[in-house]
Amino acid sequence: MINLLADASMPALAQLVRACQQAGMALQLETFSGRQPDAFQLARAQVLLIRSITQVTKELLDQAPHVCWIGTATIGTEHVDASACQARGIKFVSTPGVNAQAVGDYVASAVAALTLAQDAALTGPVAIIGGGHTGQAAGARLQGLGYQVHYYDPPLVAQGISQRDGMPIHANWQQVLASAAISCHVPLTRSGPFATYHLLDDASIAQLPANCVLINASRGPVVAESALRAAANRQQPLRVVLDVWEHEPQIATDLLPWLSLATMHIAGHSMAGKVAGTLQLLQQLLSWLPSSELAQASGTAMPVHELPDLIDLLQAWPTSVQPQLWQANEAPDWRTLASWVLAIYDIRQDDLALRQQPAKPAAFDQLRRGYAHRPELSVGQVQGGSWLATEEWRKRLKQLTFQFK
């Protein structure tokens, strides 16, 4: 019997494990709530499935002597001490790109809400910091809304990569700071030539143009809260959107009145993204198990071709998401596009939910645990006139992931 210990917020995991059990695999699932599993659970676990709020440290591993495989259903990996895992022979995997579409939707919703609030579209280019999966998804959405996008990614430039989807990739920090909007999509790294810790510090934020939109949906410490506090104190006219916080689960309560939008680290929490994370982790685990000492010792080794088709099992997963249909005989303007985005995912509701709760760590975590996972923009369907046949509009609707006929 292999003991799996998993974050209770992983949708579809119990159903998928049950299917594996029915196929003859000796798996046993136990779940934990909150940020960290307790010592009794860790002492029994052999496989650990987590999300970004669980910190895997040497101290945690000391309590988990039998763990030999750890998977995180997230893009980021800085919450796991990979060196400690390697030193103990623990296999560690992540799920890059799993929630990229949801994060792209989040950025589109933020820009849609802010521009409609001022009844003015962004005037000027948009900078995406980070040209990876989430950065590309955010950039595509903003291109679909009609904005000119450029990517800042020095590591990619160092590899000789100069564009993403026809948009330039560069290492010019001043070009970023001159943009009408900036959206952060980088991992948190504290050292090395491309460190991202406090990438946006006081000196950088002080240079931002008036009314600039700054979105952080990556990791809290990428944007220094002390720099935001200084900007608020000098009444710098910025529109700042924070989904992540430097000292999570404690949020900067003094900044809330100044922030344009504030949410509880849920940018990637679409139902499709969460289920995909669960699926990817279990697929990776099942691919590794047949040749592992753990499976041989527990008698659970099983050829991969004999395992149930997990993707087929998820086809019937109840997402209860209905398509959103729009009829447009003429090409939509920016206001119409923004309203379509908000009709599917309205970031303002999450902002309101955070502001209405006590600004305490327990309340922040409760909001995340109880979050009603939202649909993605891909449920949007557009029908209309001849404008839909043009190459430009087909490209833009695809960038927004809307379906069309």
Tab-separated table of N, CA, C and O in Angstrom, residues 314-371:
chain	number	residue	atom	x	y	z
A	314	LEU	N	-11.813	12.304	-16.562
A	314	LEU	CA	-12.137	13.685	-16.223
A	314	LEU	C	-13.157	14.306	-17.171
A	314	LEU	O	-13.646	15.398	-16.915
A	315	GLN	N	-13.469	13.630	-18.267
A	315	GLN	CA	-14.411	14.206	-19.217
A	315	GLN	C	-15.776	14.438	-18.576
A	315	GLN	O	-16.504	15.362	-18.927
A	316	ALA	N	-16.109	13.590	-17.614
A	316	ALA	CA	-17.406	13.718	-16.959
A	316	ALA	C	-17.337	14.522	-15.669
A	316	ALA	O	-18.316	14.591	-14.925
A	317	TRP	N	-16.170	15.133	-15.406
A	317	TRP	CA	-16.031	15.899	-14.172
A	317	TRP	C	-17.011	17.083	-14.190
A	317	TRP	O	-17.033	17.870	-15.137
A	318	PRO	N	-17.851	17.233	-13.172
A	318	PRO	CA	-18.902	18.262	-13.197
A	318	PRO	C	-18.368	19.666	-12.929
A	318	PRO	O	-18.162	20.054	-11.791
A	319	THR	N	-18.132	20.420	-13.984
A	319	THR	CA	-17.667	21.793	-13.805
A	319	THR	C	-18.815	22.786	-13.730
A	319	THR	O	-18.626	23.917	-13.295
A	320	SER	N	-20.000	22.386	-14.155
A	320	SER	CA	-21.205	23.228	-14.132
A	320	SER	C	-20.956	24.601	-14.751
A	320	SER	O	-21.427	25.604	-14.255
A	321	VAL	N	-20.173	24.639	-15.832
A	321	VAL	CA	-19.875	25.892	-16.518
A	321	VAL	C	-20.672	25.946	-17.811
A	321	VAL	O	-20.546	25.072	-18.670
A	322	GLN	N	-21.500	26.963	-17.948
A	322	GLN	CA	-22.302	27.137	-19.152
A	322	GLN	C	-21.596	28.111	-20.101
A	322	GLN	O	-20.982	29.083	-19.655
A	323	PRO	N	-21.674	27.866	-21.404
A	323	PRO	CA	-21.079	28.806	-22.353
A	323	PRO	C	-21.714	30.201	-22.234
A	323	PRO	O	-22.893	30.329	-21.918
A	324	GLN	N	-20.908	31.219	-22.465
A	324	GLN	CA	-21.388	32.595	-22.479
A	324	GLN	C	-21.438	33.035	-23.941
A	324	GLN	O	-20.411	33.085	-24.623
A	325	LEU	N	-22.625	33.335	-24.436
A	325	LEU	CA	-22.801	33.628	-25.856
A	325	LEU	C	-23.090	35.108	-26.068
A	325	LEU	O	-23.929	35.693	-25.378
A	326	TRP	N	-22.385	35.702	-27.045
A	326	TRP	CA	-22.646	37.097	-27.415
A	326	TRP	C	-22.932	37.172	-28.920
A	326	TRP	O	-22.299	36.486	-29.715
A	327	GLN	N	-23.864	38.013	-29.265
A	327	GLN	CA	-24.187	38.276	-30.661
A	327	GLN	C	-23.733	39.693	-30.987
A	327	GLN	O	-24.138	40.652	-30.320
A	328	ALA	N	-22.852	39.833	-31.970
A	328	ALA	CA	-22.329	41.148	-32.329
A	328	ALA	C	-22.291	41.271	-33.849
A	328	ALA	O	-21.482	40.611	-34.511
A	329	ASN	N	-23.152	42.083	-34.393
A	329	ASN	CA	-23.194	42.256	-35.840
A	329	ASN	C	-22.071	43.151	-36.340
A	329	ASN	O	-21.720	43.117	-37.514
A	330	GLU	N	-21.531	43.978	-35.438
A	330	GLU	CA	-20.411	44.840	-35.791
A	330	GLU	C	-19.214	44.511	-34.900
A	330	GLU	O	-19.378	43.984	-33.795
A	331	ALA	N	-18.037	44.840	-35.378
A	331	ALA	CA	-16.823	44.574	-34.604
A	331	ALA	C	-16.891	45.291	-33.259
A	331	ALA	O	-17.241	46.481	-33.201
A	332	PRO	N	-16.589	44.603	-32.157
A	332	PRO	CA	-16.696	45.214	-30.833
A	332	PRO	C	-15.601	46.251	-30.594
A	332	PRO	O	-14.475	46.099	-31.068
A	333	ASP	N	-15.944	47.300	-29.842
A	333	ASP	CA	-14.917	48.248	-29.432
A	333	ASP	C	-14.294	47.763	-28.129
A	333	ASP	O	-14.652	46.710	-27.593
A	334	TRP	N	-13.368	48.530	-27.580
A	334	TRP	CA	-12.650	48.077	-26.390
A	334	TRP	C	-13.573	47.943	-25.185
A	334	TRP	O	-13.393	47.049	-24.359
A	335	ARG	N	-14.587	48.791	-25.124
A	335	ARG	CA	-15.527	48.706	-24.002
A	335	ARG	C	-16.316	47.393	-24.056
A	335	ARG	O	-16.542	46.745	-23.032
A	336	THR	N	-16.738	47.013	-25.244
A	336	THR	CA	-17.497	45.773	-25.398
A	336	THR	C	-16.637	44.570	-25.038
A	336	THR	O	-17.069	43.666	-24.320
A	337	LEU	N	-15.402	44.549	-25.525
A	337	LEU	CA	-14.494	43.447	-25.193
A	337	LEU	C	-14.270	43.357	-23.687
A	337	LEU	O	-14.287	42.266	-23.106
A	338	ALA	N	-14.065	44.518	-23.060
A	338	ALA	CA	-13.847	44.536	-21.614
A	338	ALA	C	-15.073	43.999	-20.876
A	338	ALA	O	-14.955	43.242	-19.904
A	339	SER	N	-16.265	44.364	-21.346
A	339	SER	CA	-17.493	43.895	-20.693
A	339	SER	C	-17.665	42.389	-20.883
A	339	SER	O	-18.179	41.702	-19.987
A	340	TRP	N	-17.240	41.850	-22.034
A	340	TRP	CA	-17.315	40.405	-22.242
A	340	TRP	C	-16.405	39.672	-21.262
A	340	TRP	O	-16.786	38.643	-20.699
A	341	VAL	N	-15.205	40.194	-21.087
A	341	VAL	CA	-14.272	39.573	-20.140
A	341	VAL	C	-14.879	39.540	-18.739
A	341	VAL	O	-14.879	38.512	-18.051
A	342	LEU	N	-15.413	40.672	-18.303
A	342	LEU	CA	-15.960	40.772	-16.952
A	342	LEU	C	-17.227	39.932	-16.784
A	342	LEU	O	-17.552	39.509	-15.667
A	343	ALA	N	-17.934	39.673	-17.870
A	343	ALA	CA	-19.132	38.839	-17.781
A	343	ALA	C	-18.774	37.398	-17.408
A	343	ALA	O	-19.593	36.681	-16.818
A	344	ILE	N	-17.561	36.972	-17.741
A	344	ILE	CA	-17.118	35.617	-17.409
A	344	ILE	C	-16.385	35.595	-16.074
A	344	ILE	O	-16.662	34.763	-15.210
A	345	TYR	N	-15.428	36.494	-15.911
A	345	TYR	CA	-14.723	36.591	-14.635
A	345	TYR	C	-14.585	38.058	-14.264
A	345	TYR	O	-13.882	38.817	-14.919
A	346	ASP	N	-15.247	38.432	-13.173
A	346	ASP	CA	-15.224	39.813	-12.698
A	346	ASP	C	-14.336	39.900	-11.460
A	346	ASP	O	-14.741	39.519	-10.359
A	347	ILE	N	-13.133	40.390	-11.636
A	347	ILE	CA	-12.161	40.490	-10.552
A	347	ILE	C	-12.668	41.361	-9.409
A	347	ILE	O	-12.265	41.201	-8.253
A	348	ARG	N	-13.583	42.266	-9.698
A	348	ARG	CA	-14.089	43.178	-8.670
A	348	ARG	C	-14.811	42.428	-7.552
A	348	ARG	O	-14.820	42.879	-6.403
A	349	GLN	N	-15.380	41.291	-7.861
A	349	GLN	CA	-16.049	40.499	-6.827
A	349	GLN	C	-15.043	39.918	-5.846
A	349	GLN	O	-15.295	39.870	-4.628
A	350	ASP	N	-13.896	39.474	-6.351
A	350	ASP	CA	-12.855	38.964	-5.463
A	350	ASP	C	-12.238	40.082	-4.632
A	350	ASP	O	-11.899	39.888	-3.460
A	351	ASP	N	-12.078	41.244	-5.237
A	351	ASP	CA	-11.578	42.410	-4.513
A	351	ASP	C	-12.511	42.756	-3.345
A	351	ASP	O	-12.065	42.977	-2.213
A	352	LEU	N	-13.806	42.749	-3.607
A	352	LEU	CA	-14.785	43.069	-2.573
A	352	LEU	C	-14.755	42.030	-1.453
A	352	LEU	O	-14.830	42.373	-0.265
A	353	ALA	N	-14.628	40.761	-1.831
A	353	ALA	CA	-14.597	39.698	-0.824
A	353	ALA	C	-13.417	39.863	0.125
A	353	ALA	O	-13.555	39.675	1.340
A	354	LEU	N	-12.256	40.231	-0.412
A	354	LEU	CA	-11.083	40.423	0.449
A	354	LEU	C	-11.259	41.621	1.370
A	354	LEU	O	-10.945	41.549	2.569
A	355	ARG	N	-11.788	42.715	0.846
A	355	ARG	CA	-11.921	43.929	1.649
A	355	ARG	C	-12.983	43.784	2.749
A	355	ARG	O	-12.932	44.479	3.764
A	356	GLN	N	-13.932	42.875	2.558
A	356	GLN	CA	-14.988	42.698	3.544
A	356	GLN	C	-14.594	41.772	4.684
A	356	GLN	O	-15.285	41.702	5.697
A	357	GLN	N	-13.481	41.052	4.521
A	357	GLN	CA	-13.044	40.125	5.555
A	357	GLN	C	-12.069	40.802	6.521
A	357	GLN	O	-11.389	41.759	6.150
A	358	PRO	N	-11.991	40.325	7.753
A	358	PRO	CA	-10.950	40.840	8.662
A	358	PRO	C	-9.576	40.620	8.046
A	358	PRO	O	-9.313	39.565	7.467
A	359	ALA	N	-8.735	41.616	8.138
A	359	ALA	CA	-7.419	41.543	7.499
A	359	ALA	C	-6.454	40.742	8.365
A	359	ALA	O	-5.435	41.247	8.853
A	360	LYS	N	-6.773	39.468	8.545
A	360	LYS	CA	-5.956	38.590	9.365
A	360	LYS	C	-5.563	37.365	8.550
A	360	LYS	O	-6.290	36.954	7.636
A	361	PRO	N	-4.424	36.736	8.862
A	361	PRO	CA	-3.979	35.567	8.092
A	361	PRO	C	-5.026	34.467	8.001
A	361	PRO	O	-5.197	33.861	6.943
A	362	ALA	N	-5.721	34.190	9.085
A	362	ALA	CA	-6.721	33.114	9.060
A	362	ALA	C	-7.841	33.430	8.069
A	362	ALA	O	-8.332	32.539	7.374
A	363	ALA	N	-8.246	34.691	8.004
A	363	ALA	CA	-9.304	35.079	7.072
A	363	ALA	C	-8.823	34.972	5.631
A	363	ALA	O	-9.571	34.549	4.740
A	364	PHE	N	-7.579	35.343	5.378
A	364	PHE	CA	-6.984	35.231	4.040
A	364	PHE	C	-6.990	33.779	3.588
A	364	PHE	O	-7.418	33.449	2.470
A	365	ASP	N	-6.531	32.877	4.464
A	365	ASP	CA	-6.492	31.464	4.108
A	365	ASP	C	-7.894	30.891	3.918
A	365	ASP	O	-8.121	30.050	3.044
A	366	GLN	N	-8.841	31.345	4.732
A	366	GLN	CA	-10.207	30.855	4.599
A	366	GLN	C	-10.813	31.266	3.265
A	366	GLN	O	-11.520	30.492	2.621
A	367	LEU	N	-10.526	32.473	2.816
A	367	LEU	CA	-11.018	32.921	1.516
A	367	LEU	C	-10.454	32.055	0.394
A	367	LEU	O	-11.163	31.718	-0.564
A	368	ARG	N	-9.190	31.690	0.510
A	368	ARG	CA	-8.582	30.851	-0.526
A	368	ARG	C	-9.173	29.444	-0.502
A	368	ARG	O	-9.465	28.866	-1.549
A	369	ARG	N	-9.341	28.886	0.694
A	369	ARG	CA	-9.883	27.526	0.792
A	369	ARG	C	-11.329	27.463	0.306
A	369	ARG	O	-11.743	26.483	-0.305
A	370	GLY	N	-12.089	28.518	0.578
A	370	GLY	CA	-13.493	28.517	0.197
A	370	GLY	C	-13.770	29.148	-1.150
A	370	GLY	O	-14.933	29.401	-1.486
A	371	TYR	N	-12.732	29.393	-1.929
A	371	TYR	CA	-12.896	30.095	-3.197
A	371	TYR	C	-13.721	29.273	-4.182
A	371	TYR	O	-13.454	28.088	-4.409
